[in-house]
PDB file of C-alpha atoms in Angstrom:
ATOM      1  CA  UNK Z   1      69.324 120.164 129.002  1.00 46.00           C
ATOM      2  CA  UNK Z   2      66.598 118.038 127.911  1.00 42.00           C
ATOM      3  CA  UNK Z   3      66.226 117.034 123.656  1.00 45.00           C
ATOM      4  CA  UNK Z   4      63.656 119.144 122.097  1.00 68.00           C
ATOM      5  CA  UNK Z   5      62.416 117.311 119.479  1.00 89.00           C
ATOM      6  CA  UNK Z   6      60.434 113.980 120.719  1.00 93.00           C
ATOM      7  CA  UNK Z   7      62.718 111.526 118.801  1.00 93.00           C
ATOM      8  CA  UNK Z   8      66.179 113.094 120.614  1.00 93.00           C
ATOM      9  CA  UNK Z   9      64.113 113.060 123.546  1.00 92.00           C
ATOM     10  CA  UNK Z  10      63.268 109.269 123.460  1.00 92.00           C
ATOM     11  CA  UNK Z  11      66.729 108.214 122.622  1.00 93.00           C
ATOM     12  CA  UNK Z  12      68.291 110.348 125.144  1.00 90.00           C
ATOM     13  CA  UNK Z  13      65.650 108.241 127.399  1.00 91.00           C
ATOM     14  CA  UNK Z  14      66.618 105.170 126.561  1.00 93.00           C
ATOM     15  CA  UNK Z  15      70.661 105.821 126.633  1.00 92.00           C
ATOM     16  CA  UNK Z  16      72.082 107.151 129.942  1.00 87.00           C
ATOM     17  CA  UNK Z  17      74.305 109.091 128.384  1.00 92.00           C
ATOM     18  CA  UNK Z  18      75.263 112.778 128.614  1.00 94.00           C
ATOM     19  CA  UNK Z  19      76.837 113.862 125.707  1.00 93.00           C
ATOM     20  CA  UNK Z  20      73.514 113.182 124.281  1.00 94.00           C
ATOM     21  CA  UNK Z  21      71.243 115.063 127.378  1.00 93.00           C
ATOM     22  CA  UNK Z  22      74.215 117.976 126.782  1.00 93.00           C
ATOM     23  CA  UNK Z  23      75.713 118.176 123.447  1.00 93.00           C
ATOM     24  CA  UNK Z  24      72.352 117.532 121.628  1.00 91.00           C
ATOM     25  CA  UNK Z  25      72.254 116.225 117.949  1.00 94.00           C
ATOM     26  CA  UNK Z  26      75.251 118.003 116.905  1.00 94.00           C
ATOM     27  CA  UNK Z  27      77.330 116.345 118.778  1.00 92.00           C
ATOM     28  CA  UNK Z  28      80.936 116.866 118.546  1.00 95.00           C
ATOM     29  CA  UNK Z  29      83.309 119.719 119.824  1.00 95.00           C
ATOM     30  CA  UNK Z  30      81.551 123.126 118.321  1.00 94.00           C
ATOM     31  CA  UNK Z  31      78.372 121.966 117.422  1.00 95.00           C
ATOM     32  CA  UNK Z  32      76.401 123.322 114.218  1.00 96.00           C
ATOM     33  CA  UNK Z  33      78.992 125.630 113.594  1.00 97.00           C
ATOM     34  CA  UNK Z  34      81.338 123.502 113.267  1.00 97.00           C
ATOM     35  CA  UNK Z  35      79.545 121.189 110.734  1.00 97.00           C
ATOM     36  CA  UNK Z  36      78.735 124.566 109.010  1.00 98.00           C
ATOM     37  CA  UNK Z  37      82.418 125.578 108.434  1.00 98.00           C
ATOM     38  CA  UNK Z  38      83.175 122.286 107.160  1.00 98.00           C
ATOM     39  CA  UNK Z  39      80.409 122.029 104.722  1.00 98.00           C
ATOM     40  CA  UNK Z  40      81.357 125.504 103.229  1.00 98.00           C
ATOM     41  CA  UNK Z  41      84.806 123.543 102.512  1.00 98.00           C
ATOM     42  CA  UNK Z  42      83.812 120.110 101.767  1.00 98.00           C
ATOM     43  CA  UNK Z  43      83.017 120.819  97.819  1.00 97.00           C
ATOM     44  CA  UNK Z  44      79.342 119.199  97.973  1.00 98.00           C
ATOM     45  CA  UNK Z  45      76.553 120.226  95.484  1.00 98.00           C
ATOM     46  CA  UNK Z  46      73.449 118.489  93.835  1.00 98.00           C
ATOM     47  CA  UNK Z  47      74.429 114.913  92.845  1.00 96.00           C
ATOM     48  CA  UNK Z  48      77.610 114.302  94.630  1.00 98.00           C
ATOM     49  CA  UNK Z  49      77.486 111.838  97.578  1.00 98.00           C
ATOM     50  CA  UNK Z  50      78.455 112.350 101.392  1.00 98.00           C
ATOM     51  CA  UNK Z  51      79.485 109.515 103.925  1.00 98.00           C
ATOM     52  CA  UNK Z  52      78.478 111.005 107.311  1.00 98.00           C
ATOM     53  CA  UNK Z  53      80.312 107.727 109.124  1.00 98.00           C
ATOM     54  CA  UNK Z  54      79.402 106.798 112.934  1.00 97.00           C
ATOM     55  CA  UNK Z  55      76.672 109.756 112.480  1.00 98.00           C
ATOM     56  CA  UNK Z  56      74.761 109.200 115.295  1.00 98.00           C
ATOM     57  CA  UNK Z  57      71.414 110.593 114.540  1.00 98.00           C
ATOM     58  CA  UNK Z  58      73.272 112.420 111.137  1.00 98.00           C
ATOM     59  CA  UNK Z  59      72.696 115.310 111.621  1.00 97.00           C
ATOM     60  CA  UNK Z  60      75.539 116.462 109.233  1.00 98.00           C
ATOM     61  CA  UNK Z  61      73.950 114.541 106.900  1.00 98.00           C
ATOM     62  CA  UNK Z  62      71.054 115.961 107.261  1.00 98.00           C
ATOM     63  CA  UNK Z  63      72.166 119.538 107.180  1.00 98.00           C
ATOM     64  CA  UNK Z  64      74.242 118.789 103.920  1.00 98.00           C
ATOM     65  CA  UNK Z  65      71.601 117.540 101.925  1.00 98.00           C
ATOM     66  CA  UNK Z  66      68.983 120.414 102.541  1.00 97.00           C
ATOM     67  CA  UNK Z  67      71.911 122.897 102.132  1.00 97.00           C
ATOM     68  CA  UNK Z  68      74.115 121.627  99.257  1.00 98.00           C
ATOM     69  CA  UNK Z  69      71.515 119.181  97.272  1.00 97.00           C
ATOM     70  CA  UNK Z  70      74.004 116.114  97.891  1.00 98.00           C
ATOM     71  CA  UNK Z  71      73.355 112.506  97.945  1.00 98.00           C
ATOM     72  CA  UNK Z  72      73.964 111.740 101.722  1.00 98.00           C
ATOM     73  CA  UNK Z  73      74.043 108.891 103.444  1.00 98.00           C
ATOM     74  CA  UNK Z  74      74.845 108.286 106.853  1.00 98.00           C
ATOM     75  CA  UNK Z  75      76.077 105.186 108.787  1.00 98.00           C
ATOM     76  CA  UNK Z  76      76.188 104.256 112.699  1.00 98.00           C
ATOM     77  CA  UNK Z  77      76.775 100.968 113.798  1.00 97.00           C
ATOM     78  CA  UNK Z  78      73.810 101.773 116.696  1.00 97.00           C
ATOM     79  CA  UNK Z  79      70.626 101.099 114.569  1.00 97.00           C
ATOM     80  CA  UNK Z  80      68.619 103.547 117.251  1.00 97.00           C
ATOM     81  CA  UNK Z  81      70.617 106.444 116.547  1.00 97.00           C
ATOM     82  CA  UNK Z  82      69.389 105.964 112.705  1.00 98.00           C
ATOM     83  CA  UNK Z  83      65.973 105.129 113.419  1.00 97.00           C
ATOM     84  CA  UNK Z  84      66.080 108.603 116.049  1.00 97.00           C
ATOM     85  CA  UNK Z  85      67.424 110.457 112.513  1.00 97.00           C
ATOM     86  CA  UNK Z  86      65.281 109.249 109.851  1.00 97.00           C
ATOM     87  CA  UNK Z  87      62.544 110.751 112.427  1.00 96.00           C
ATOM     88  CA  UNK Z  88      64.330 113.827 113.226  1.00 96.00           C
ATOM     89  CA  UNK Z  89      63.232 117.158 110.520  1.00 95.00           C
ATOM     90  CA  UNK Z  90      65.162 116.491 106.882  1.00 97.00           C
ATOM     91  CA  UNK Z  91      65.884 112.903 107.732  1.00 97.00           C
ATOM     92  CA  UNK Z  92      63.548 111.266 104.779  1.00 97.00           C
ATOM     93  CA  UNK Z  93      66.549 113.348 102.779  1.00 97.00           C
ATOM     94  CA  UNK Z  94      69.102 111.026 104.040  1.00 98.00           C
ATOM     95  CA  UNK Z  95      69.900 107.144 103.435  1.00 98.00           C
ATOM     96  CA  UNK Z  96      70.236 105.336 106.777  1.00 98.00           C
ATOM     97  CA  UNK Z  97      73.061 102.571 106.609  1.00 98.00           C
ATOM     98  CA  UNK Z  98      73.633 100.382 110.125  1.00 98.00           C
ATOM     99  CA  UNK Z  99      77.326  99.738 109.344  1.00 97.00           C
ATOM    100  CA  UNK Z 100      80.568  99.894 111.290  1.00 96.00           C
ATOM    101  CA  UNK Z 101      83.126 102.767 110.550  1.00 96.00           C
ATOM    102  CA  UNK Z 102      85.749  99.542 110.188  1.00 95.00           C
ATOM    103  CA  UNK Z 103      84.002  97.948 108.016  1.00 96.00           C
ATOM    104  CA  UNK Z 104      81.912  99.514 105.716  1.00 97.00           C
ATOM    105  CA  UNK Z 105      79.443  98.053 102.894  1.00 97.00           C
ATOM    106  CA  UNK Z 106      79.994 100.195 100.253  1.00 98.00           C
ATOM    107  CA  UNK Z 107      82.268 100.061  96.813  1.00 98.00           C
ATOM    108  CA  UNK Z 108      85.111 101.560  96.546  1.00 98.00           C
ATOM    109  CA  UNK Z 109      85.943 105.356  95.148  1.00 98.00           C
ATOM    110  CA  UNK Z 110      82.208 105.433  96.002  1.00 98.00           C
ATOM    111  CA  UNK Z 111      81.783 108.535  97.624  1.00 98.00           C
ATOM    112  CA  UNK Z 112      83.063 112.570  97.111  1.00 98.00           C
ATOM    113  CA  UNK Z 113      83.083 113.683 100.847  1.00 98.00           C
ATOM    114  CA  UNK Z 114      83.438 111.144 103.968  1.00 98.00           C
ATOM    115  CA  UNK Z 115      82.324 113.311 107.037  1.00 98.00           C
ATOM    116  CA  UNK Z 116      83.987 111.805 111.054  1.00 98.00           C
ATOM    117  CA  UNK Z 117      82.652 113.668 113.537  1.00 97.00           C
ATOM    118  CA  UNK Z 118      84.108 112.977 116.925  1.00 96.00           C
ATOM    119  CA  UNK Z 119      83.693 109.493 116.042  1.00 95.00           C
ATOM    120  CA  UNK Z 120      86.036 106.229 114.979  1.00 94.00           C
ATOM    121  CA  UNK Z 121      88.662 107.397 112.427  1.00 95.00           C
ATOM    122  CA  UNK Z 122      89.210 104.326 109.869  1.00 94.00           C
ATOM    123  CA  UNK Z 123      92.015 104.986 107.613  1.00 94.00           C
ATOM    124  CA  UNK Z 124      92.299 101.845 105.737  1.00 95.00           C
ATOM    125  CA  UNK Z 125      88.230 101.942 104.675  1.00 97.00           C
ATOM    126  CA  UNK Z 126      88.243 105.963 104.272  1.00 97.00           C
ATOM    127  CA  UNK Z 127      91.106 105.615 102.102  1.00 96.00           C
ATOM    128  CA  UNK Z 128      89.077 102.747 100.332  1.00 97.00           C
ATOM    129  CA  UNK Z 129      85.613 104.365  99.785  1.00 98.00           C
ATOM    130  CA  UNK Z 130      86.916 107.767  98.625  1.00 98.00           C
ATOM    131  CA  UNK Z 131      86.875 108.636  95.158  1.00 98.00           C
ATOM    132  CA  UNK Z 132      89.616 110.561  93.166  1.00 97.00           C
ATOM    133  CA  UNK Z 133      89.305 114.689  94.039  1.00 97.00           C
ATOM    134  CA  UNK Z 134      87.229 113.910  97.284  1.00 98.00           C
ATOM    135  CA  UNK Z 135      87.059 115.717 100.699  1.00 98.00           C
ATOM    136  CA  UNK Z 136      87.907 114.396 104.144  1.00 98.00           C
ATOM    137  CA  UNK Z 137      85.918 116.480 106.894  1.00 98.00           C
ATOM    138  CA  UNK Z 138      86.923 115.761 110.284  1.00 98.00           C
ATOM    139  CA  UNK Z 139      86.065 117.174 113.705  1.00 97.00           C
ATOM    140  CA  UNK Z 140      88.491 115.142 115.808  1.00 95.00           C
ATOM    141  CA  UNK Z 141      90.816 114.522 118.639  1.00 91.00           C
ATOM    142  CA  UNK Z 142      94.436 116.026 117.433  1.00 87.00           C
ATOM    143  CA  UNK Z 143      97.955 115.882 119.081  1.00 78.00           C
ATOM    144  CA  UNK Z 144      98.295 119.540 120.554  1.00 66.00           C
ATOM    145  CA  UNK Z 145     101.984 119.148 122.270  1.00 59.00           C
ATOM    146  CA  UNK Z 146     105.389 120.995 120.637  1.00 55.00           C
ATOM    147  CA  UNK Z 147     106.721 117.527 119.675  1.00 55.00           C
ATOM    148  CA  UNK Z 148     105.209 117.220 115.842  1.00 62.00           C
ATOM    149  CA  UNK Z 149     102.803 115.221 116.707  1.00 80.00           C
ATOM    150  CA  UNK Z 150     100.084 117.372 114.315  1.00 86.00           C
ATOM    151  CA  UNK Z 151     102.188 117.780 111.790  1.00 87.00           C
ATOM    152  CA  UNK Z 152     102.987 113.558 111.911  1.00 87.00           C
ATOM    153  CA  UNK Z 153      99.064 113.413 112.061  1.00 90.00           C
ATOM    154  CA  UNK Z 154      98.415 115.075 108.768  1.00 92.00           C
ATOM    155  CA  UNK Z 155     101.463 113.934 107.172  1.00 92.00           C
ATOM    156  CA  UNK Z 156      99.839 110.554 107.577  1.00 91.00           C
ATOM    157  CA  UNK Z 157      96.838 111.527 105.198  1.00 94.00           C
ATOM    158  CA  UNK Z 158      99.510 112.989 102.913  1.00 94.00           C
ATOM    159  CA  UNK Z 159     101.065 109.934 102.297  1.00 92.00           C
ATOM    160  CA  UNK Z 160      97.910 108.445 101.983  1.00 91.00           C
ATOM    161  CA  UNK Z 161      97.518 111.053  98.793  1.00 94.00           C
ATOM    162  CA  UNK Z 162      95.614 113.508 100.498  1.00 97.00           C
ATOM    163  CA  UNK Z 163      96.427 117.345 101.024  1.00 97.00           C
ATOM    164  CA  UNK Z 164      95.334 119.583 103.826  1.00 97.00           C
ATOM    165  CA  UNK Z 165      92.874 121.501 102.752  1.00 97.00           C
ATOM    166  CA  UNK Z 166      91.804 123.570 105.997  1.00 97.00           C
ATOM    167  CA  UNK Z 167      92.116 123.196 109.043  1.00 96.00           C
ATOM    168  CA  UNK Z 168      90.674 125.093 112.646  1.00 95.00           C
ATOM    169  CA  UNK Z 169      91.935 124.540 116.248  1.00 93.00           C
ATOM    170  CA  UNK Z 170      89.373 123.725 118.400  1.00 94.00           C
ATOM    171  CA  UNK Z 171      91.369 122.679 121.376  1.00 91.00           C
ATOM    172  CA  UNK Z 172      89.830 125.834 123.609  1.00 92.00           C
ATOM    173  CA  UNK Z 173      86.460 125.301 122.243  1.00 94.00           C
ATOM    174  CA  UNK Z 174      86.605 121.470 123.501  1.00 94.00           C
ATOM    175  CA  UNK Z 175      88.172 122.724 126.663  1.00 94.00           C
ATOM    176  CA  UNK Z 176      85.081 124.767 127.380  1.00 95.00           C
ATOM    177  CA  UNK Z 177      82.674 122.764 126.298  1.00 95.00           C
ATOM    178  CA  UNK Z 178      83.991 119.654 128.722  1.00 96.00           C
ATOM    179  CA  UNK Z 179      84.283 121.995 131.312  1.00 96.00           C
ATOM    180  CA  UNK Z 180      80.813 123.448 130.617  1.00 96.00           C
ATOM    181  CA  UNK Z 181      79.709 119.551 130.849  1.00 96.00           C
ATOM    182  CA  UNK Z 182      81.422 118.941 133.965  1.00 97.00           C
ATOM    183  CA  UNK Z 183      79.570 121.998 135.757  1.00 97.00           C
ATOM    184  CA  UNK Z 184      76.071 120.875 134.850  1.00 97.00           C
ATOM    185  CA  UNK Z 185      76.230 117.236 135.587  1.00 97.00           C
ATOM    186  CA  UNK Z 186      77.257 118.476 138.999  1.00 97.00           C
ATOM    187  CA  UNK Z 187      75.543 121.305 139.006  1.00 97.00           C
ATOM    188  CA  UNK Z 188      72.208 119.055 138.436  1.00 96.00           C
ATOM    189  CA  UNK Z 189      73.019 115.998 139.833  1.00 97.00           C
ATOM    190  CA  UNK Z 190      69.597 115.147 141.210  1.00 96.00           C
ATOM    191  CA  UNK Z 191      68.191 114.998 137.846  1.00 95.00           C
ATOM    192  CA  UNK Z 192      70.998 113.381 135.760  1.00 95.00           C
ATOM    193  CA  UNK Z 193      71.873 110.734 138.894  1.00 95.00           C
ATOM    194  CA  UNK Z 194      68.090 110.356 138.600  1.00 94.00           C
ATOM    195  CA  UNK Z 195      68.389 109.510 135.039  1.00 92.00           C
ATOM    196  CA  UNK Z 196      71.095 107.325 134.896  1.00 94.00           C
ATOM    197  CA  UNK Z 197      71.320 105.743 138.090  1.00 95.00           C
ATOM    198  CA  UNK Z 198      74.386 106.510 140.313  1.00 96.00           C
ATOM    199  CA  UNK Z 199      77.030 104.147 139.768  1.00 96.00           C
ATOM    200  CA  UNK Z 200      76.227 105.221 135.772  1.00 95.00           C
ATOM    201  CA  UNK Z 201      76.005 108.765 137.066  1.00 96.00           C
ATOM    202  CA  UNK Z 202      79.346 108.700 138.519  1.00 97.00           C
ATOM    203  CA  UNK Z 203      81.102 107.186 135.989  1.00 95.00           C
ATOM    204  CA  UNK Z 204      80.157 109.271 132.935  1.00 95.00           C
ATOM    205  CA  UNK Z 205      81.196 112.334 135.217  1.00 97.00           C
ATOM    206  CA  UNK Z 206      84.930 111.009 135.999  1.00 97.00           C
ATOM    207  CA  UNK Z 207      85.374 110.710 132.370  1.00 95.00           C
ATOM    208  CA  UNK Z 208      84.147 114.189 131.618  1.00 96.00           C
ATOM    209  CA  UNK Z 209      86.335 115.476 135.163  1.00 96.00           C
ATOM    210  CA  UNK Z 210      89.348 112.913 132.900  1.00 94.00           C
ATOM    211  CA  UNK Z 211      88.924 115.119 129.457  1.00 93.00           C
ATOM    212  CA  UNK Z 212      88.753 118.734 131.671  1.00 94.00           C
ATOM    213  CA  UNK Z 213      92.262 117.985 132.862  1.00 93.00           C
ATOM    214  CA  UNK Z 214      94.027 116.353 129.819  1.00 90.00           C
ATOM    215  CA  UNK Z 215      92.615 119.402 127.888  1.00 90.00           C
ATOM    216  CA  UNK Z 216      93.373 121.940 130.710  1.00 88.00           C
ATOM    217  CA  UNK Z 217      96.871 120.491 131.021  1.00 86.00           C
ATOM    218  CA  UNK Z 218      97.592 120.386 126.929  1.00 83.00           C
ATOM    219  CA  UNK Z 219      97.815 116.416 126.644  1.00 83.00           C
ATOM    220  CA  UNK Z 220      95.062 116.580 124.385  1.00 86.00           C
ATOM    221  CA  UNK Z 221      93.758 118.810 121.795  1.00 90.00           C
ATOM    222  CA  UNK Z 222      91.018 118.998 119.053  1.00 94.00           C
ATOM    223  CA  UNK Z 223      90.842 120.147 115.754  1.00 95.00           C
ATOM    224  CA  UNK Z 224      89.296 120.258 112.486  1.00 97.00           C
ATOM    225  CA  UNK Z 225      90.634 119.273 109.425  1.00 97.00           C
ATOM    226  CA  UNK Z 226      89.359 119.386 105.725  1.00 98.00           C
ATOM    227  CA  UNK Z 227      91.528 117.190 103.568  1.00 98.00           C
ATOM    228  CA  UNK Z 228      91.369 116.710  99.555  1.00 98.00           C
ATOM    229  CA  UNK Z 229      92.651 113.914  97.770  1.00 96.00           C
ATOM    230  CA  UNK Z 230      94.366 114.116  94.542  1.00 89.00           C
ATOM    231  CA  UNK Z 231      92.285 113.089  91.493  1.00 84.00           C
TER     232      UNK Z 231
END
């Protein structure tokens, strides 16, 4: 469906992309309500600061600092999606910071909540620019077989020095919402193969058919997960 608000809408023009015509500005697996169950657990108030890393247009960033009164700042290393944020409603609340998840520009311990959305998980510099006590929010792929592959996953962080906090599966709610995907780039494909061209239109939906089947065949999953490190 088309962006509502003009600055979605021009980015969404200028990137032939669907998960930005069809998941919107909240978009990973669950959409608002999934940022909203994190934030609930994420242990932000006035004062304390929030990395919303490869944000996109930030718009966890953005609902955390109207909600919780936190210093947020949110990175992407596509300078659009920023500029698209800072225009979007609550973005003059936010700090905009064009910066790689790998590699990011900020001190370390520097920061009580780091926020990954369906985007680049970066151990080494998450690990790096969390302070003692903070929270690790993620919305993310997550190994859903019998094999221990989730409980490897978050005995990773643990050794790391960070304890599960929370966590939510989402692997039916990512399910749906690929398969919900699927249907309306075929369902429309006059309008998105005008938009995108079709050798782009074709492409983008093979790799939504590719995520249907690994979801719909359990060799993937999705999850969130609300870590705390030890102070």
């Amino acid at each position: 469906m088309p962006a509502a608000h003009p600055a979605l809408q021009r980015l969404a023009d200028d990137y032939a992309a669907w998960w930005i015509d069809l998941l919107g500005e909240h978009n990973h697996v669950g959409g608002i309500e999934t940022t909203r169950w994190l934030l609930q657990r994420s242990g932000l108030g006035p004062g304390r600061r929030m990395l919303d890393a490869g944000a996109f247009v930030g718009a966890a960033a953005r609902l955390a600092a109207e909600q919780t009164g936190c210093i947020a700042i949110a990175t992407d290393i596509n300078p659009d999606f920023l500029a698209a944020g800072r225009d979007l409603p609550g973005g003059s609340a936010v700090r905009w910071v064009a910066a790689d998840n790998r590699r990011l520009p900020f001190r370390d311990a520097a920061f009580d909540s780091i926020w990954a959305l369906d985007t680049e998980i970066a151990y080494h510099e998450f690990n790096r620019v969390a302070a003692p006590g903070a929270t690790l929010c993620l919305c993310c792929e997550a190994p859903s077989d019998s094999r221990g592959g989730l409980d490897a996953f978050i005995e990773d962080w643990e050794r790391a020095g960070w304890q599960l906090a929370a966590h939510r599966p989402l692997s039916a709610e990512a399910a749906h919402t690929w398969r919900t995907a699927e249907a309306e780039l075929v369902r429309r494909r006059p309008y998105f193969e005008e938009r995108y061209g079709t050798r782009t239109y074709l492409r983008q939906l093979d790799a939504v058919a590719y995520l249907v089947q690994a979801y719909e065949r359990g060799e993937q999953g999705h999850a969130l997960f609300v870590f705390r490190r030890a102070r």
